[in-house]
XYZ file of C-alpha atoms in Angstrom:
128
model
C 87.827 95.183 113.361
C 85.529 92.871 112.338
C 83.534 89.819 113.967
C 82.720 86.887 111.762
C 80.450 84.235 112.814
C 80.517 80.819 110.969
C 77.821 78.539 110.314
C 76.156 75.178 108.107
C 78.833 73.043 109.279
C 77.494 69.633 110.532
C 77.481 65.845 109.800
C 77.100 64.494 106.461
C 77.662 61.424 104.364
C 80.493 61.065 101.436
C 78.746 62.668 98.243
C 76.966 65.185 100.114
C 76.348 68.861 100.139
C 76.783 71.593 102.966
C 76.801 75.130 102.511
C 78.780 77.086 105.049
C 78.160 80.840 105.454
C 80.153 83.474 107.265
C 78.461 87.180 108.808
C 80.581 89.872 108.813
C 79.681 92.445 111.202
C 81.250 95.854 112.285
C 81.892 97.124 109.112
C 80.587 96.509 105.610
C 81.671 93.092 104.242
C 82.604 94.914 101.233
C 85.754 96.639 102.623
C 86.953 93.166 103.243
C 89.126 90.341 101.206
C 87.437 87.221 102.593
C 88.751 83.451 102.837
C 87.856 80.288 104.174
C 90.176 77.801 105.939
C 90.346 74.522 107.673
C 92.105 72.884 110.154
C 92.244 69.115 111.734
C 93.668 68.379 115.523
C 97.482 68.693 115.219
C 97.854 70.056 111.973
C 98.319 73.360 110.250
C 95.270 75.677 109.015
C 95.013 74.955 105.440
C 93.840 77.329 102.708
C 90.392 76.286 101.429
C 88.984 78.906 99.185
C 89.266 82.907 98.976
C 87.409 85.704 97.460
C 88.362 89.464 96.609
C 86.333 92.514 98.098
C 83.842 92.340 95.374
C 83.421 88.697 94.051
C 85.059 89.437 90.876
C 88.649 87.258 91.811
C 88.368 83.782 93.786
C 90.790 81.182 94.396
C 90.783 77.304 95.477
C 93.147 74.711 96.915
C 93.634 71.798 94.644
C 91.883 69.159 96.674
C 88.691 71.201 96.588
C 88.923 73.074 93.012
C 85.863 71.642 91.188
C 83.811 70.819 93.916
C 83.811 74.060 96.349
C 82.461 77.410 95.260
C 83.228 80.648 97.184
C 80.597 83.686 96.794
C 79.699 86.344 98.351
C 76.773 88.765 99.073
C 77.762 91.953 100.115
C 74.459 93.500 100.678
C 73.849 90.576 103.134
C 77.522 90.998 104.622
C 77.505 87.396 104.296
C 80.231 85.146 102.117
C 79.538 81.473 101.458
C 81.319 78.353 100.791
C 79.259 75.661 98.791
C 80.783 72.309 99.453
C 79.725 69.567 96.761
C 80.677 66.122 96.844
C 82.209 65.667 100.012
C 84.836 63.574 101.168
C 85.963 62.357 104.518
C 89.269 64.042 104.143
C 87.203 67.455 104.034
C 86.698 66.509 107.623
C 88.145 69.825 109.697
C 86.863 72.625 111.336
C 86.505 75.376 108.634
C 87.207 79.181 109.801
C 86.036 82.492 107.675
C 89.015 84.879 107.868
C 88.914 89.000 106.834
C 91.463 91.212 105.656
C 90.949 94.628 104.550
C 90.915 95.088 100.777
C 93.695 97.102 99.321
C 93.668 98.993 96.162
C 95.569 97.469 93.726
C 95.669 94.031 95.005
C 94.782 91.813 91.968
C 94.967 88.655 93.860
C 93.301 86.625 96.382
C 95.168 85.925 99.711
C 95.760 82.254 100.376
C 97.984 82.464 103.794
C 96.787 82.443 107.358
C 98.895 85.239 108.052
C 97.881 87.530 105.299
C 94.437 87.715 107.549
C 93.770 89.943 110.535
C 90.465 88.525 111.792
C 89.123 85.181 112.375
C 85.682 83.556 113.382
C 85.435 80.636 115.476
C 84.983 78.213 113.207
C 82.369 75.383 112.322
C 82.838 71.886 112.261
C 82.217 69.380 109.004
C 82.562 66.061 109.541
C 81.928 63.861 106.879
C 81.346 59.940 107.329
C 82.692 57.300 104.410
């Protein structure tokens, strides 16, 4: 089990940028595939982006493709989500998630049930 702590959320205007960070502790982040999800009250937790343990494979929801970029620095045990051209519909609590990497897994994990460990979330609010 690992501990995940997100940061970097805030209140911004439409068109602005934010960078979210997720610090992994308890074990080296290089042992884990990572994902970002978001959730608004009353709705399900939605996939945003994911990255495999080495950073060689990434995936994005259609709604953020071309605007968001996921990356990781395993030396710092940190995963990032760079969010550009933010829209009001990006407003949500953003969660970082981790799942132990598996040899031979050649795809990123896109469903909440794929992940075993979660952070507490960071609020992103985009005003129009």
